Amino acid sequence: MRIITFGTFDMFHIGHLNIIERARELGQHLTVGVSSDALNFSKKQRYPICNEHDRMRIVKALACVDEVFLEESLELKADYIKAHKADILVMGDDWQGKFDHLKPLCQVVYLPRTPAISTTQLIEVVREIK
Ligand code: C2G
């Protein structure tokens, strides 16, 4: 089985590693779409702390990741799934139900998020350190 997952993976943390490892365990090949800086800006009106080049390098360096590409639009999921011949799309359950329309193309699996850690929370903690 070929797996695909997507994310920004800004300030890479244990929640990111957990979902990537669990996604890889569902098959034999894992492709990760890393959201572009521009896509993040359009969604959140701010750029990630780490740029897309560095975020892609970090994800690509993981032993459980076989392939990485830049995700430039949320609307292109179906094209990315076909281009990478993915059998299963894995997303965290903060996206529960959001990608069910892709079920004719591949299996869609939502895995539970790792509790008590997020990029937003890390940014807030670092900001508070004076
Ligand atoms: N995640 C997790 N546990 C956390 C934090 C994140 O399991 N504590 C998961 C998210 O559910 C997601 C992945 O890690 O599946 C990447 O999270 P983000 O970097 O926040 O990516 P996001 O902005 O949700 O992705 O097409 C989707 C886009 O790429 C956006």
PDB file of C-alpha atoms and ligand atoms in Angstrom:
ATOM      1  CA  MET A   1       0.000   0.000   0.000  1.00  0.00           C
ATOM      2  CA  ARG A   2       1.138   3.550  -0.813  1.00  0.00           C
ATOM      3  CA  ILE A   3       0.309   6.198   1.778  1.00  0.00           C
ATOM      4  CA  ILE A   4       0.057   9.976   1.420  1.00  0.00           C
ATOM      5  CA  THR A   5      -0.251  12.623   4.112  1.00  0.00           C
ATOM      6  CA  PHE A   6      -0.108  16.421   4.213  1.00  0.00           C
ATOM      7  CA  GLY A   7       0.920  19.092   6.650  1.00  0.00           C
ATOM      8  CA  THR A   8       2.831  22.271   7.321  1.00  0.00           C
ATOM      9  CA  PHE A   9       5.180  20.696   9.891  1.00  0.00           C
ATOM     10  CA  ASP A  10       6.337  24.104  11.135  1.00  0.00           C
ATOM     11  CA  MET A  11       8.683  23.951  14.172  1.00  0.00           C
ATOM     12  CA  PHE A  12       8.688  20.150  13.781  1.00  0.00           C
ATOM     13  CA  HIS A  13       7.535  18.458  17.008  1.00  0.00           C
ATOM     14  CA  ILE A  14       6.599  15.069  18.474  1.00  0.00           C
ATOM     15  CA  GLY A  15       2.967  15.300  17.268  1.00  0.00           C
ATOM     16  CA  HIS A  16       4.272  15.595  13.698  1.00  0.00           C
ATOM     17  CA  LEU A  17       6.624  12.636  14.136  1.00  0.00           C
ATOM     18  CA  ASN A  18       3.865  10.495  15.678  1.00  0.00           C
ATOM     19  CA  ILE A  19       1.455  10.966  12.779  1.00  0.00           C
ATOM     20  CA  ILE A  20       4.135  10.470  10.127  1.00  0.00           C
ATOM     21  CA  GLU A  21       5.340   7.245  11.782  1.00  0.00           C
ATOM     22  CA  ARG A  22       1.813   5.917  12.229  1.00  0.00           C
ATOM     23  CA  ALA A  23       0.966   6.788   8.611  1.00  0.00           C
ATOM     24  CA  ARG A  24       4.009   4.855   7.369  1.00  0.00           C
ATOM     25  CA  GLU A  25       2.993   1.801   9.424  1.00  0.00           C
ATOM     26  CA  LEU A  26      -0.188   1.535   7.322  1.00  0.00           C
ATOM     27  CA  GLY A  27       1.795   0.668   4.193  1.00  0.00           C
ATOM     28  CA  GLN A  28       5.143   0.261   2.457  1.00  0.00           C
ATOM     29  CA  HIS A  29       5.679   3.703   0.927  1.00  0.00           C
ATOM     30  CA  LEU A  30       4.978   7.139   2.408  1.00  0.00           C
ATOM     31  CA  THR A  31       4.707  10.386   0.445  1.00  0.00           C
ATOM     32  CA  VAL A  32       4.390  13.635   2.416  1.00  0.00           C
ATOM     33  CA  GLY A  33       2.972  16.852   0.934  1.00  0.00           C
ATOM     34  CA  VAL A  34       4.482  19.816   2.781  1.00  0.00           C
ATOM     35  CA  SER A  35       2.310  22.953   2.567  1.00  0.00           C
ATOM     36  CA  SER A  36       3.980  25.869   0.823  1.00  0.00           C
ATOM     37  CA  ASP A  37       4.639  29.195   2.546  1.00  0.00           C
ATOM     38  CA  ALA A  38       2.131  30.876   0.222  1.00  0.00           C
ATOM     39  CA  LEU A  39      -0.569  28.289   1.004  1.00  0.00           C
ATOM     40  CA  ASN A  40      -0.043  28.915   4.723  1.00  0.00           C
ATOM     41  CA  PHE A  41      -0.261  32.651   4.256  1.00  0.00           C
ATOM     42  CA  SER A  42      -3.513  32.303   2.341  1.00  0.00           C
ATOM     43  CA  LYS A  43      -5.006  30.122   5.122  1.00  0.00           C
ATOM     44  CA  LYS A  44      -3.651  31.793   8.270  1.00  0.00           C
ATOM     45  CA  GLN A  45      -2.519  35.293   7.196  1.00  0.00           C
ATOM     46  CA  ARG A  46       0.956  34.563   8.525  1.00  0.00           C
ATOM     47  CA  TYR A  47       4.010  32.796   7.159  1.00  0.00           C
ATOM     48  CA  PRO A  48       5.379  29.724   8.956  1.00  0.00           C
ATOM     49  CA  ILE A  49       8.398  30.293  11.232  1.00  0.00           C
ATOM     50  CA  CYS A  50      10.472  27.856   9.143  1.00  0.00           C
ATOM     51  CA  ASN A  51      10.397  28.302   5.380  1.00  0.00           C
ATOM     52  CA  GLU A  52       9.148  25.636   2.970  1.00  0.00           C
ATOM     53  CA  HIS A  53      12.654  24.654   1.884  1.00  0.00           C
ATOM     54  CA  ASP A  54      13.756  23.893   5.462  1.00  0.00           C
ATOM     55  CA  ARG A  55      10.445  22.218   6.388  1.00  0.00           C
ATOM     56  CA  MET A  56      10.748  19.911   3.356  1.00  0.00           C
ATOM     57  CA  ARG A  57      14.361  19.067   4.238  1.00  0.00           C
ATOM     58  CA  ILE A  58      13.417  18.130   7.811  1.00  0.00           C
ATOM     59  CA  VAL A  59      10.543  15.859   6.729  1.00  0.00           C
ATOM     60  CA  LYS A  60      12.615  14.276   3.944  1.00  0.00           C
ATOM     61  CA  ALA A  61      15.389  13.406   6.417  1.00  0.00           C
ATOM     62  CA  LEU A  62      13.081  11.083   8.403  1.00  0.00           C
ATOM     63  CA  ALA A  63      13.805   7.374   7.889  1.00  0.00           C
ATOM     64  CA  CYS A  64      10.063   6.599   7.606  1.00  0.00           C
ATOM     65  CA  VAL A  65       9.491   9.106   4.755  1.00  0.00           C
ATOM     66  CA  ASP A  66      10.081   7.910   1.200  1.00  0.00           C
ATOM     67  CA  GLU A  67       9.121  10.999  -0.805  1.00  0.00           C
ATOM     68  CA  VAL A  68       8.331  14.669  -0.204  1.00  0.00           C
ATOM     69  CA  PHE A  69       6.738  17.316  -2.413  1.00  0.00           C
ATOM     70  CA  LEU A  70       5.430  20.863  -2.031  1.00  0.00           C
ATOM     71  CA  GLU A  71       1.651  21.151  -1.526  1.00  0.00           C
ATOM     72  CA  GLU A  72       0.684  24.381  -3.283  1.00  0.00           C
ATOM     73  CA  SER A  73      -3.123  24.258  -3.023  1.00  0.00           C
ATOM     74  CA  LEU A  74      -5.688  22.567  -0.768  1.00  0.00           C
ATOM     75  CA  GLU A  75      -7.874  22.125  -3.859  1.00  0.00           C
ATOM     76  CA  LEU A  76      -5.349  19.837  -5.584  1.00  0.00           C
ATOM     77  CA  LYS A  77      -5.562  16.884  -3.155  1.00  0.00           C
ATOM     78  CA  ALA A  78      -7.187  14.610  -5.770  1.00  0.00           C
ATOM     79  CA  ASP A  79      -4.447  15.428  -8.311  1.00  0.00           C
ATOM     80  CA  TYR A  80      -1.692  14.795  -5.745  1.00  0.00           C
ATOM     81  CA  ILE A  81      -3.274  11.462  -4.727  1.00  0.00           C
ATOM     82  CA  LYS A  82      -3.402  10.347  -8.371  1.00  0.00           C
ATOM     83  CA  ALA A  83       0.080  11.627  -9.238  1.00  0.00           C
ATOM     84  CA  HIS A  84       1.623   9.768  -6.292  1.00  0.00           C
ATOM     85  CA  LYS A  85      -0.585   6.673  -6.813  1.00  0.00           C
ATOM     86  CA  ALA A  86      -1.671   6.741  -3.164  1.00  0.00           C
ATOM     87  CA  ASP A  87      -3.971   4.018  -1.806  1.00  0.00           C
ATOM     88  CA  ILE A  88      -4.550   5.677   1.585  1.00  0.00           C
ATOM     89  CA  LEU A  89      -4.778   9.343   2.602  1.00  0.00           C
ATOM     90  CA  VAL A  90      -3.884   9.876   6.272  1.00  0.00           C
ATOM     91  CA  MET A  91      -4.766  13.076   8.166  1.00  0.00           C
ATOM     92  CA  GLY A  92      -4.998  14.028  11.828  1.00  0.00           C
ATOM     93  CA  ASP A  93      -8.482  13.990  13.304  1.00  0.00           C
ATOM     94  CA  ASP A  94      -8.557  17.795  13.452  1.00  0.00           C
ATOM     95  CA  TRP A  95      -9.440  17.279   9.757  1.00  0.00           C
ATOM     96  CA  GLN A  96     -12.152  14.668  10.556  1.00  0.00           C
ATOM     97  CA  GLY A  97     -14.649  14.424   7.671  1.00  0.00           C
ATOM     98  CA  LYS A  98     -12.969  17.193   5.636  1.00  0.00           C
ATOM     99  CA  PHE A  99     -11.564  14.832   3.006  1.00  0.00           C
ATOM    100  CA  ASP A 100     -14.367  12.259   2.812  1.00  0.00           C
ATOM    101  CA  HIS A 101     -15.166  13.422  -0.737  1.00  0.00           C
ATOM    102  CA  LEU A 102     -11.866  11.766  -1.802  1.00  0.00           C
ATOM    103  CA  LYS A 103     -13.091   8.292  -0.739  1.00  0.00           C
ATOM    104  CA  PRO A 104     -13.883   7.256  -4.352  1.00  0.00           C
ATOM    105  CA  LEU A 105     -10.147   7.760  -5.087  1.00  0.00           C
ATOM    106  CA  CYS A 106      -8.490   6.164  -2.044  1.00  0.00           C
ATOM    107  CA  GLN A 107      -9.094   5.143   1.567  1.00  0.00           C
ATOM    108  CA  VAL A 108      -9.233   8.139   3.915  1.00  0.00           C
ATOM    109  CA  VAL A 109      -7.981   7.538   7.467  1.00  0.00           C
ATOM    110  CA  TYR A 110      -8.068  10.127  10.279  1.00  0.00           C
ATOM    111  CA  LEU A 111      -5.632   9.356  13.112  1.00  0.00           C
ATOM    112  CA  PRO A 112      -5.974  10.859  16.601  1.00  0.00           C
ATOM    113  CA  ARG A 113      -3.817  13.945  17.207  1.00  0.00           C
ATOM    114  CA  THR A 114      -1.112  13.807  19.853  1.00  0.00           C
ATOM    115  CA  PRO A 115      -2.545  15.705  22.838  1.00  0.00           C
ATOM    116  CA  ALA A 116      -1.050  18.836  24.415  1.00  0.00           C
ATOM    117  CA  ILE A 117       1.352  19.930  21.675  1.00  0.00           C
ATOM    118  CA  SER A 118       0.988  22.225  18.684  1.00  0.00           C
ATOM    119  CA  THR A 119       3.056  24.725  16.709  1.00  0.00           C
ATOM    120  CA  THR A 120       0.784  27.538  17.949  1.00  0.00           C
ATOM    121  CA  GLN A 121       1.368  26.501  21.567  1.00  0.00           C
ATOM    122  CA  LEU A 122       5.154  26.308  21.013  1.00  0.00           C
ATOM    123  CA  ILE A 123       5.163  29.827  19.549  1.00  0.00           C
ATOM    124  CA  GLU A 124       3.222  31.125  22.571  1.00  0.00           C
ATOM    125  CA  VAL A 125       5.579  29.441  25.068  1.00  0.00           C
ATOM    126  CA  VAL A 126       8.678  30.810  23.303  1.00  0.00           C
ATOM    127  CA  ARG A 127       7.130  34.323  23.159  1.00  0.00           C
ATOM    128  CA  GLU A 128       6.545  34.269  26.925  1.00  0.00           C
ATOM    129  CA  ILE A 129      10.233  33.498  27.686  1.00  0.00           C
ATOM    130  CA  LYS A 130      11.915  36.835  28.279  1.00  0.00           C
TER     131      LYS A 130
HETATM  132  N1  C2G B   1      -0.765  16.681  14.256  1.00  0.00           N
HETATM  133  C1  C2G B   1      -0.976  15.706  15.237  1.00  0.00           C
HETATM  134  N2  C2G B   1      -0.828  16.024  16.557  1.00  0.00           N
HETATM  135  C2  C2G B   1      -0.488  17.290  16.930  1.00  0.00           C
HETATM  136  C3  C2G B   1      -0.254  18.277  15.960  1.00  0.00           C
HETATM  137  C4  C2G B   1      -0.410  17.948  14.616  1.00  0.00           C
HETATM  138  O1  C2G B   1      -1.309  14.541  14.927  1.00  0.00           O
HETATM  139  N3  C2G B   1      -0.384  17.546  18.230  1.00  0.00           N
HETATM  140  C5  C2G B   1      -0.943  16.323  12.844  1.00  0.00           C
HETATM  141  C6  C2G B   1      -2.076  17.120  12.167  1.00  0.00           C
HETATM  142  O2  C2G B   1      -3.322  16.540  12.482  1.00  0.00           O
HETATM  143  C7  C2G B   1      -1.704  16.978  10.699  1.00  0.00           C
HETATM  144  C8  C2G B   1      -0.160  16.893  10.758  1.00  0.00           C
HETATM  145  O3  C2G B   1       0.213  16.628  12.109  1.00  0.00           O
HETATM  146  O4  C2G B   1      -2.224  15.769  10.150  1.00  0.00           O
HETATM  147  C9  C2G B   1       0.476  18.208  10.320  1.00  0.00           C
HETATM  148  O5  C2G B   1      -0.042  19.239  11.129  1.00  0.00           O
HETATM  149  P1  C2G B   1       0.152  20.758  10.692  1.00  0.00           P
HETATM  150  O6  C2G B   1       1.559  21.009  10.436  1.00  0.00           O
HETATM  151  O7  C2G B   1      -0.596  21.604  11.659  1.00  0.00           O
HETATM  152  O8  C2G B   1      -0.505  20.767   9.265  1.00  0.00           O
HETATM  153  P2  C2G B   1      -1.871  21.407   8.825  1.00  0.00           P
HETATM  154  O9  C2G B   1      -1.708  22.892   8.835  1.00  0.00           O
HETATM  155  O10 C2G B   1      -2.995  20.767   9.570  1.00  0.00           O
HETATM  156  O11 C2G B   1      -1.919  20.884   7.307  1.00  0.00           O
HETATM  157  O12 C2G B   1      -3.527  19.765   3.408  1.00  0.00           O
HETATM  158  C10 C2G B   1      -3.449  20.090   4.767  1.00  0.00           C
HETATM  159  C11 C2G B   1      -2.430  21.132   4.969  1.00  0.00           C
HETATM  160  O13 C2G B   1      -1.192  20.652   4.564  1.00  0.00           O
HETATM  161  C12 C2G B   1      -2.391  21.723   6.348  1.00  0.00           C
END
